[in-house]
């Protein structure tokens, strides 16, 4: 499939996913529910109350809602529309990133699972940070896809822009890891991207060693350096986020780490203010796309190889049949061959050269004029 068809299918899928959400929003009969009181907390925040800090994502989400309500007033309907837009955007970015990083089959499987998930559809009407978190998660996911795609096409060099991109990417992942445990899912994805970059850059690195490059911006950045910058950015993002909470609460960074790890001890239906159902759907979509898609592609390759072997065998059989006076068509009919009306050259007969040196004529055995009979007592001294 060429790139134009792939892009067309991607656009059609995105429009279909967006249309499903808009139609559900308009005709699904959903009612906005502030089940976990994030909306109420955001309204209280407009009155300069103490910040809500049950988790990193809870604080970021209520702060964001508080700023949103300053523009639209204390109305819950704009929050629902805001979450609808966030969900369309994050599913779109997730779908595109999945195709870049893992492939078209994995993209369709995982994206379709998330697009038709009834729980994700209903989450638009529940005032909760799932869609807000997944928006930033998908931004980082798409950034990893851009990183991989750019490296594959043009390489990745030791320029300031490339290093800054990796630092910001790592920093963003660090913030997400403190916000919610789902952010750590980006770490194995990053490892996979670095592995693919290692394969894509091998030829470029070998070519670079064959010539001298004086400017760093012209030198290919090895995967070890890429991983180091990403790791540094990750740690800085985690530390900066914890330091922000330290400024809000007055608790030291060490105590903030204890607070962060304590959130995993009392897990019911939610963990760090994200529903475990969201985690289940995300893992289901990713697992189905990656593992089932990879298995399907391996099975397809095997069948393709089997067909190639069968075609080679059928060609060999056809060549053997063509040496006779008939051939077998693909439909199974036997067609007799006509005699060639054109004159053919005579068959080549190998000639043998035989010199009969041992069979001399009788005249050769007669006595010549210059032959003399010699006895044992003859003396040849002159």
Tab-separated table of C-alpha atoms in Angstrom:
chain	number	residue	atom	x	y	z
A	1	UNK	CA	0.000	0.000	0.000
A	2	UNK	CA	1.433	3.366	-1.054
A	3	UNK	CA	1.723	6.362	1.243
A	4	UNK	CA	-1.246	8.216	-0.255
A	5	UNK	CA	-3.616	5.351	0.518
A	6	UNK	CA	-2.183	5.011	4.016
A	7	UNK	CA	-2.722	8.704	4.704
A	8	UNK	CA	-6.246	8.524	3.322
A	9	UNK	CA	-7.117	5.575	5.554
A	10	UNK	CA	-5.607	7.389	8.545
A	11	UNK	CA	-7.727	10.478	7.874
A	12	UNK	CA	-10.863	8.347	7.437
A	13	UNK	CA	-10.183	6.512	10.714
A	14	UNK	CA	-9.599	9.762	12.634
A	15	UNK	CA	-12.778	11.324	11.232
A	16	UNK	CA	-14.748	8.192	12.131
A	17	UNK	CA	-13.401	8.160	15.697
A	18	UNK	CA	-14.198	11.872	16.108
A	19	UNK	CA	-17.678	11.431	14.626
A	20	UNK	CA	-18.474	8.606	17.070
A	21	UNK	CA	-17.630	10.877	20.003
A	22	UNK	CA	-19.500	13.885	18.706
A	23	UNK	CA	-22.616	11.834	17.978
A	24	UNK	CA	-22.432	10.225	21.393
A	25	UNK	CA	-22.061	13.643	22.994
A	26	UNK	CA	-25.070	15.029	21.112
A	27	UNK	CA	-27.432	12.055	21.193
A	28	UNK	CA	-26.052	9.654	23.798
A	29	UNK	CA	-28.058	11.172	26.607
A	30	UNK	CA	-25.046	11.460	28.915
A	31	UNK	CA	-25.238	13.644	31.996
A	32	UNK	CA	-22.203	15.360	33.476
A	33	UNK	CA	-21.257	13.815	36.808
A	34	UNK	CA	-18.828	15.211	39.342
A	35	UNK	CA	-18.443	11.810	41.026
A	36	UNK	CA	-15.009	12.478	42.485
A	37	UNK	CA	-15.586	16.209	43.193
A	38	UNK	CA	-12.812	17.518	40.977
A	39	UNK	CA	-15.205	20.110	39.573
A	40	UNK	CA	-16.177	21.192	43.053
A	41	UNK	CA	-12.518	21.440	43.998
A	42	UNK	CA	-11.811	23.569	40.925
A	43	UNK	CA	-14.670	25.887	41.872
A	44	UNK	CA	-13.286	26.193	45.384
A	45	UNK	CA	-9.824	26.908	43.924
A	46	UNK	CA	-11.257	30.058	42.283
A	47	UNK	CA	-11.808	31.269	45.825
A	48	UNK	CA	-8.108	30.754	46.603
A	49	UNK	CA	-8.525	27.682	48.814
A	50	UNK	CA	-5.778	25.207	49.575
A	51	UNK	CA	-4.655	23.153	46.550
A	52	UNK	CA	-5.862	19.570	46.140
A	53	UNK	CA	-2.797	17.318	46.297
A	54	UNK	CA	-3.991	13.740	46.611
A	55	UNK	CA	-1.739	12.938	43.633
A	56	UNK	CA	0.282	14.749	41.002
A	57	UNK	CA	-2.380	14.386	38.323
A	58	UNK	CA	-5.156	15.507	40.712
A	59	UNK	CA	-3.315	18.755	41.428
A	60	UNK	CA	-2.543	19.423	37.732
A	61	UNK	CA	-6.110	18.614	36.661
A	62	UNK	CA	-7.868	20.764	39.253
A	63	UNK	CA	-5.469	23.619	38.523
A	64	UNK	CA	-6.319	23.301	34.828
A	65	UNK	CA	-10.067	23.222	35.496
A	66	UNK	CA	-9.737	26.232	37.749
A	67	UNK	CA	-8.180	28.251	34.922
A	68	UNK	CA	-10.843	26.989	32.508
A	69	UNK	CA	-13.664	28.103	34.809
A	70	UNK	CA	-12.235	31.595	35.042
A	71	UNK	CA	-13.149	32.018	31.340
A	72	UNK	CA	-16.496	30.193	31.243
A	73	UNK	CA	-17.728	30.652	34.774
A	74	UNK	CA	-18.739	27.959	37.226
A	75	UNK	CA	-20.608	25.866	34.653
A	76	UNK	CA	-20.046	22.170	34.194
A	77	UNK	CA	-21.051	22.001	30.494
A	78	UNK	CA	-17.823	23.639	29.202
A	79	UNK	CA	-15.836	21.074	31.191
A	80	UNK	CA	-17.611	18.227	29.372
A	81	UNK	CA	-16.941	19.839	25.981
A	82	UNK	CA	-13.324	20.379	27.041
A	83	UNK	CA	-12.977	16.683	27.885
A	84	UNK	CA	-14.582	15.726	24.558
A	85	UNK	CA	-11.975	17.773	22.683
A	86	UNK	CA	-9.182	16.295	24.797
A	87	UNK	CA	-10.358	12.758	24.068
A	88	UNK	CA	-10.532	13.316	20.303
A	89	UNK	CA	-7.055	14.829	20.327
A	90	UNK	CA	-5.392	12.133	22.442
A	91	UNK	CA	-6.941	9.246	20.503
A	92	UNK	CA	-5.785	10.872	17.248
A	93	UNK	CA	-2.215	11.341	18.501
A	94	UNK	CA	-2.150	7.851	20.018
A	95	UNK	CA	-3.307	6.339	16.709
A	96	UNK	CA	-0.675	8.176	14.654
A	97	UNK	CA	2.133	7.372	17.106
A	98	UNK	CA	1.161	3.702	17.195
A	99	UNK	CA	1.522	3.486	13.419
A	100	UNK	CA	4.924	5.176	13.372
A	101	UNK	CA	6.450	3.162	16.205
A	102	UNK	CA	4.902	-0.291	15.802
A	103	UNK	CA	3.284	-0.540	12.371
A	104	UNK	CA	0.018	-0.250	10.471
A	105	UNK	CA	-1.588	-3.494	11.727
A	106	UNK	CA	-0.786	-2.661	15.354
A	107	UNK	CA	-2.105	0.848	14.772
A	108	UNK	CA	-5.484	-0.332	13.509
A	109	UNK	CA	-5.953	-2.936	16.237
A	110	UNK	CA	-5.006	-0.807	19.239
A	111	UNK	CA	-6.601	2.381	17.931
A	112	UNK	CA	-9.883	0.656	17.117
A	113	UNK	CA	-10.094	-0.896	20.592
A	114	UNK	CA	-9.746	2.526	22.209
A	115	UNK	CA	-12.083	4.178	19.698
A	116	UNK	CA	-15.006	1.818	20.348
A	117	UNK	CA	-14.444	1.346	24.087
A	118	UNK	CA	-17.750	2.188	25.819
A	119	UNK	CA	-15.990	3.128	29.046
A	120	UNK	CA	-13.733	5.650	27.301
A	121	UNK	CA	-16.763	7.150	25.548
A	122	UNK	CA	-18.609	7.575	28.850
A	123	UNK	CA	-15.558	9.126	30.506
A	124	UNK	CA	-16.314	12.345	28.601
A	125	UNK	CA	-19.224	13.021	30.972
A	126	UNK	CA	-17.327	12.083	34.159
A	127	UNK	CA	-15.287	14.965	35.576
A	128	UNK	CA	-12.055	13.047	36.161
A	129	UNK	CA	-8.409	13.456	35.038
A	130	UNK	CA	-8.219	10.389	32.712
A	131	UNK	CA	-8.616	12.297	29.437
A	132	UNK	CA	-6.443	15.140	30.670
A	133	UNK	CA	-3.633	12.739	31.533
A	134	UNK	CA	-3.999	10.747	28.304
A	135	UNK	CA	-3.690	13.959	26.290
A	136	UNK	CA	-0.199	14.623	27.648
A	137	UNK	CA	0.634	10.906	27.546
A	138	UNK	CA	-0.205	10.842	23.825
A	139	UNK	CA	1.830	13.998	23.226
A	140	UNK	CA	4.914	12.243	24.614
A	141	UNK	CA	4.001	9.063	22.722
A	142	UNK	CA	3.751	10.989	19.457
A	143	UNK	CA	7.051	12.774	20.223
A	144	UNK	CA	8.705	9.348	20.498
A	145	UNK	CA	7.203	8.459	17.128
A	146	UNK	CA	8.573	11.655	15.576
A	147	UNK	CA	11.955	10.874	17.110
A	148	UNK	CA	11.939	7.391	15.558
A	149	UNK	CA	10.606	8.466	12.174
A	150	UNK	CA	13.061	11.355	11.816
A	151	UNK	CA	15.989	9.125	12.774
A	152	UNK	CA	14.959	6.523	10.217
A	153	UNK	CA	14.608	9.005	7.377
A	154	UNK	CA	17.351	11.567	8.020
A	155	UNK	CA	19.376	10.344	10.996
A	156	UNK	CA	19.862	11.948	14.411
A	157	UNK	CA	22.832	14.266	14.887
A	158	UNK	CA	24.755	15.982	17.684
A	159	UNK	CA	23.079	19.327	17.070
A	160	UNK	CA	21.676	21.607	19.742
A	161	UNK	CA	18.144	21.168	18.415
A	162	UNK	CA	18.325	17.366	18.589
A	163	UNK	CA	19.755	17.426	22.102
A	164	UNK	CA	17.143	19.950	23.263
A	165	UNK	CA	14.349	17.818	21.775
A	166	UNK	CA	15.527	14.750	23.699
A	167	UNK	CA	15.913	16.730	26.928
A	168	UNK	CA	12.373	18.126	26.685
A	169	UNK	CA	11.004	14.690	25.787
A	170	UNK	CA	12.697	13.078	28.782
A	171	UNK	CA	11.593	15.915	31.069
A	172	UNK	CA	7.970	15.519	29.988
A	173	UNK	CA	8.067	11.787	30.627
A	174	UNK	CA	9.481	12.450	34.096
A	175	UNK	CA	6.573	14.758	34.907
A	176	UNK	CA	4.068	12.127	33.733
A	177	UNK	CA	5.733	9.442	35.850
A	178	UNK	CA	5.182	11.572	38.975
A	179	UNK	CA	1.636	12.493	37.947
A	180	UNK	CA	0.540	8.886	37.550
A	181	UNK	CA	2.048	5.416	37.291
A	182	UNK	CA	0.788	5.071	33.694
A	183	UNK	CA	3.577	7.426	32.671
A	184	UNK	CA	6.050	4.595	33.239
A	185	UNK	CA	4.557	2.794	30.227
A	186	UNK	CA	6.527	5.224	28.081
A	187	UNK	CA	9.817	3.826	29.402
A	188	UNK	CA	9.625	0.421	27.584
A	189	UNK	CA	8.345	2.239	24.498
A	190	UNK	CA	11.435	4.473	24.661
A	191	UNK	CA	13.655	1.398	24.943
A	192	UNK	CA	12.026	-0.035	21.804
A	193	UNK	CA	12.536	3.251	19.942
A	194	UNK	CA	16.219	3.323	20.907
A	195	UNK	CA	16.613	-0.266	19.706
A	196	UNK	CA	15.095	0.650	16.348
A	197	UNK	CA	17.333	3.725	16.147
A	198	UNK	CA	20.367	1.518	16.729
A	199	UNK	CA	19.406	-0.568	13.701
A	200	UNK	CA	18.633	2.477	11.568
A	201	UNK	CA	21.872	4.306	12.403
A	202	UNK	CA	24.349	1.458	11.961
A	203	UNK	CA	25.047	2.268	8.319
A	204	UNK	CA	25.321	6.000	8.956
A	205	UNK	CA	27.732	5.488	11.854
A	206	UNK	CA	29.878	3.166	9.720
A	207	UNK	CA	29.982	5.740	6.918
A	208	UNK	CA	30.869	8.430	9.428
A	209	UNK	CA	33.904	6.465	10.585
A	210	UNK	CA	35.204	6.370	7.018
A	211	UNK	CA	35.541	10.146	6.813
A	212	UNK	CA	36.536	12.959	9.140
A	213	UNK	CA	33.760	15.291	10.299
A	214	UNK	CA	34.852	18.461	12.085
A	215	UNK	CA	31.438	19.844	13.080
A	216	UNK	CA	29.385	18.101	15.763
A	217	UNK	CA	26.133	18.973	14.022
A	218	UNK	CA	27.271	16.731	11.161
A	219	UNK	CA	28.095	13.786	13.434
A	220	UNK	CA	25.528	11.045	14.042
A	221	UNK	CA	24.473	10.837	17.682
A	222	UNK	CA	24.934	7.242	18.900
A	223	UNK	CA	22.106	5.515	20.733
A	224	UNK	CA	24.087	5.544	23.985
A	225	UNK	CA	24.111	9.345	23.934
A	226	UNK	CA	20.420	9.464	23.034
A	227	UNK	CA	19.564	7.226	25.971
A	228	UNK	CA	21.742	9.247	28.343
A	229	UNK	CA	20.054	12.540	27.448
A	230	UNK	CA	16.584	10.996	27.765
A	231	UNK	CA	17.437	9.482	31.154
A	232	UNK	CA	18.828	12.795	32.409
A	233	UNK	CA	15.714	14.598	31.248
A	234	UNK	CA	13.503	11.973	32.928
A	235	UNK	CA	15.241	12.393	36.274
A	236	UNK	CA	15.126	16.193	36.020
A	237	UNK	CA	11.401	16.080	35.230
A	238	UNK	CA	10.684	13.886	38.243
A	239	UNK	CA	12.814	16.023	40.547
A	240	UNK	CA	11.343	19.321	39.310
A	241	UNK	CA	7.793	18.047	39.814
A	242	UNK	CA	8.509	16.893	43.351
A	243	UNK	CA	10.214	20.214	44.079
A	244	UNK	CA	7.067	22.031	42.956
A	245	UNK	CA	5.008	20.030	45.430
A	246	UNK	CA	7.623	20.775	48.097
A	247	UNK	CA	7.031	24.476	47.539
A	248	UNK	CA	3.284	23.965	47.934
A	249	UNK	CA	3.347	21.805	51.034
A	250	UNK	CA	6.645	22.706	52.692
A	251	UNK	CA	7.602	19.011	52.829
A	252	UNK	CA	11.131	17.971	51.772
A	253	UNK	CA	11.813	16.099	48.531
A	254	UNK	CA	12.590	12.897	50.438
A	255	UNK	CA	9.243	13.056	52.218
A	256	UNK	CA	7.586	13.802	48.887
A	257	UNK	CA	9.022	10.569	47.499
A	258	UNK	CA	7.582	8.676	50.481
A	259	UNK	CA	4.219	10.361	49.861
A	260	UNK	CA	4.398	9.370	46.188
A	261	UNK	CA	5.159	5.700	46.907
A	262	UNK	CA	2.476	5.507	49.637
A	263	UNK	CA	-0.158	6.111	46.965
A	264	UNK	CA	0.398	2.569	45.659
A	265	UNK	CA	-0.429	0.936	48.995
A	266	UNK	CA	-4.153	1.636	49.104
A	267	UNK	CA	-5.350	0.712	45.630
A	268	UNK	CA	-9.079	0.088	45.190
A	269	UNK	CA	-10.796	0.985	41.930
A	270	UNK	CA	-8.456	3.940	41.394
A	271	UNK	CA	-4.728	4.499	41.758
A	272	UNK	CA	-3.198	7.971	41.836
A	273	UNK	CA	-6.606	9.387	40.822
A	274	UNK	CA	-6.775	7.355	37.583
A	275	UNK	CA	-9.359	4.605	37.242
A	276	UNK	CA	-7.987	1.082	36.941
A	277	UNK	CA	-10.511	0.516	34.152
A	278	UNK	CA	-8.643	3.092	32.086
A	279	UNK	CA	-5.451	1.172	32.755
A	280	UNK	CA	-7.129	-2.061	31.667
A	281	UNK	CA	-8.338	-0.608	28.368
A	282	UNK	CA	-4.957	0.952	27.645
A	283	UNK	CA	-3.096	-2.295	28.323
A	284	UNK	CA	-5.660	-4.295	26.359
A	285	UNK	CA	-5.372	-2.023	23.339
A	286	UNK	CA	-1.584	-1.896	23.434
A	287	UNK	CA	-1.186	-5.623	24.054
A	288	UNK	CA	-3.659	-6.570	21.345
A	289	UNK	CA	-2.027	-4.275	18.854
A	290	UNK	CA	1.578	-5.223	19.563
A	291	UNK	CA	1.423	-8.964	20.241
A	292	UNK	CA	-1.491	-10.014	18.049
A	293	UNK	CA	-0.303	-7.740	15.256
A	294	UNK	CA	3.222	-9.145	15.447
A	295	UNK	CA	1.880	-12.712	15.480
A	296	UNK	CA	-0.321	-11.986	12.467
A	297	UNK	CA	2.565	-10.487	10.531
A	298	UNK	CA	4.797	-13.500	11.265
A	299	UNK	CA	2.013	-15.830	10.139
A	300	UNK	CA	1.555	-13.781	6.966
A	301	UNK	CA	5.288	-13.938	6.217
A	302	UNK	CA	5.298	-17.722	6.667
A	303	UNK	CA	2.366	-18.165	4.329
A	304	UNK	CA	4.021	-15.886	1.799
A	305	UNK	CA	7.198	-17.975	1.961
A	306	UNK	CA	5.163	-21.176	1.550
A	307	UNK	CA	3.491	-19.721	-1.523
A	308	UNK	CA	6.874	-18.788	-2.953
A	309	UNK	CA	8.100	-22.351	-2.455
A	310	UNK	CA	4.926	-23.711	-4.035
A	311	UNK	CA	5.300	-21.398	-7.031
A	312	UNK	CA	8.916	-22.505	-7.502
A	313	UNK	CA	7.832	-26.150	-7.348
A	314	UNK	CA	5.050	-25.579	-9.873
A	315	UNK	CA	7.467	-23.835	-12.237
A	316	UNK	CA	9.868	-26.753	-12.029
A	317	UNK	CA	7.030	-29.185	-12.698
A	318	UNK	CA	5.902	-27.128	-15.681
A	319	UNK	CA	9.428	-27.170	-17.087
A	320	UNK	CA	9.490	-30.963	-16.824
A	321	UNK	CA	6.078	-31.263	-18.466
A	322	UNK	CA	7.068	-28.988	-21.320
A	323	UNK	CA	9.751	-31.498	-22.346
A	324	UNK	CA	6.902	-33.836	-23.317
A	325	UNK	CA	4.238	-33.296	-25.987
A	326	UNK	CA	1.741	-31.593	-23.644
A	327	UNK	CA	1.469	-29.011	-20.869
A	328	UNK	CA	-0.875	-28.647	-17.870
A	329	UNK	CA	-2.703	-25.308	-17.566
A	330	UNK	CA	-3.345	-23.633	-14.152
A	331	UNK	CA	-6.979	-24.840	-14.479
A	332	UNK	CA	-5.783	-28.443	-14.671
A	333	UNK	CA	-6.393	-29.022	-18.424
A	334	UNK	CA	-3.868	-30.948	-20.490
A	335	UNK	CA	-3.045	-29.240	-23.778
A	336	UNK	CA	-1.127	-31.142	-26.429
A	337	UNK	CA	1.667	-29.312	-28.178
A	338	UNK	CA	1.718	-28.952	-31.963
A	339	UNK	CA	4.665	-30.071	-34.023
A	340	UNK	CA	6.971	-27.296	-35.076
A	341	UNK	CA	6.411	-26.671	-38.841
A	342	UNK	CA	9.763	-24.943	-39.252
A	343	UNK	CA	12.781	-26.988	-40.304
A	344	UNK	CA	15.048	-27.760	-37.421
A	345	UNK	CA	18.828	-28.110	-37.660
A	346	UNK	CA	20.234	-31.600	-37.783
A	347	UNK	CA	21.179	-33.014	-34.460
A	348	UNK	CA	24.790	-32.555	-33.608
A	349	UNK	CA	26.860	-35.759	-33.761
A	350	UNK	CA	30.121	-35.758	-31.925
A	351	UNK	CA	33.027	-36.783	-34.166
A	352	UNK	CA	35.872	-38.899	-32.880
A	353	UNK	CA	39.416	-38.663	-34.275
A	354	UNK	CA	41.070	-42.106	-34.455
A	355	UNK	CA	44.626	-42.512	-35.665
A	356	UNK	CA	45.477	-46.194	-36.294
A	357	UNK	CA	49.203	-45.947	-35.781
A	358	UNK	CA	49.553	-49.585	-34.860
A	359	UNK	CA	47.863	-50.795	-38.006
A	360	UNK	CA	50.438	-50.177	-40.802
A	361	UNK	CA	50.040	-51.423	-44.344
A	362	UNK	CA	52.012	-54.464	-45.428
A	363	UNK	CA	54.264	-52.375	-47.694
A	364	UNK	CA	55.597	-50.606	-44.652
A	365	UNK	CA	56.994	-53.914	-43.361
A	366	UNK	CA	58.997	-54.642	-46.563
A	367	UNK	CA	62.737	-53.909	-46.719
A	368	UNK	CA	63.666	-50.441	-47.873
A	369	UNK	CA	66.683	-49.644	-50.048
A	370	UNK	CA	68.597	-48.017	-47.191
A	371	UNK	CA	68.040	-50.857	-44.767
A	372	UNK	CA	71.059	-53.144	-44.063
A	373	UNK	CA	71.041	-56.299	-42.129
A	374	UNK	CA	73.139	-56.127	-39.041
A	375	UNK	CA	74.605	-58.888	-37.001
A	376	UNK	CA	76.217	-58.879	-33.574
A	377	UNK	CA	79.810	-59.149	-34.953
A	378	UNK	CA	79.563	-56.181	-37.248
A	379	UNK	CA	82.034	-53.383	-36.674
A	380	UNK	CA	80.880	-49.854	-37.485
A	381	UNK	CA	84.248	-48.146	-37.109
A	382	UNK	CA	85.247	-46.421	-40.323
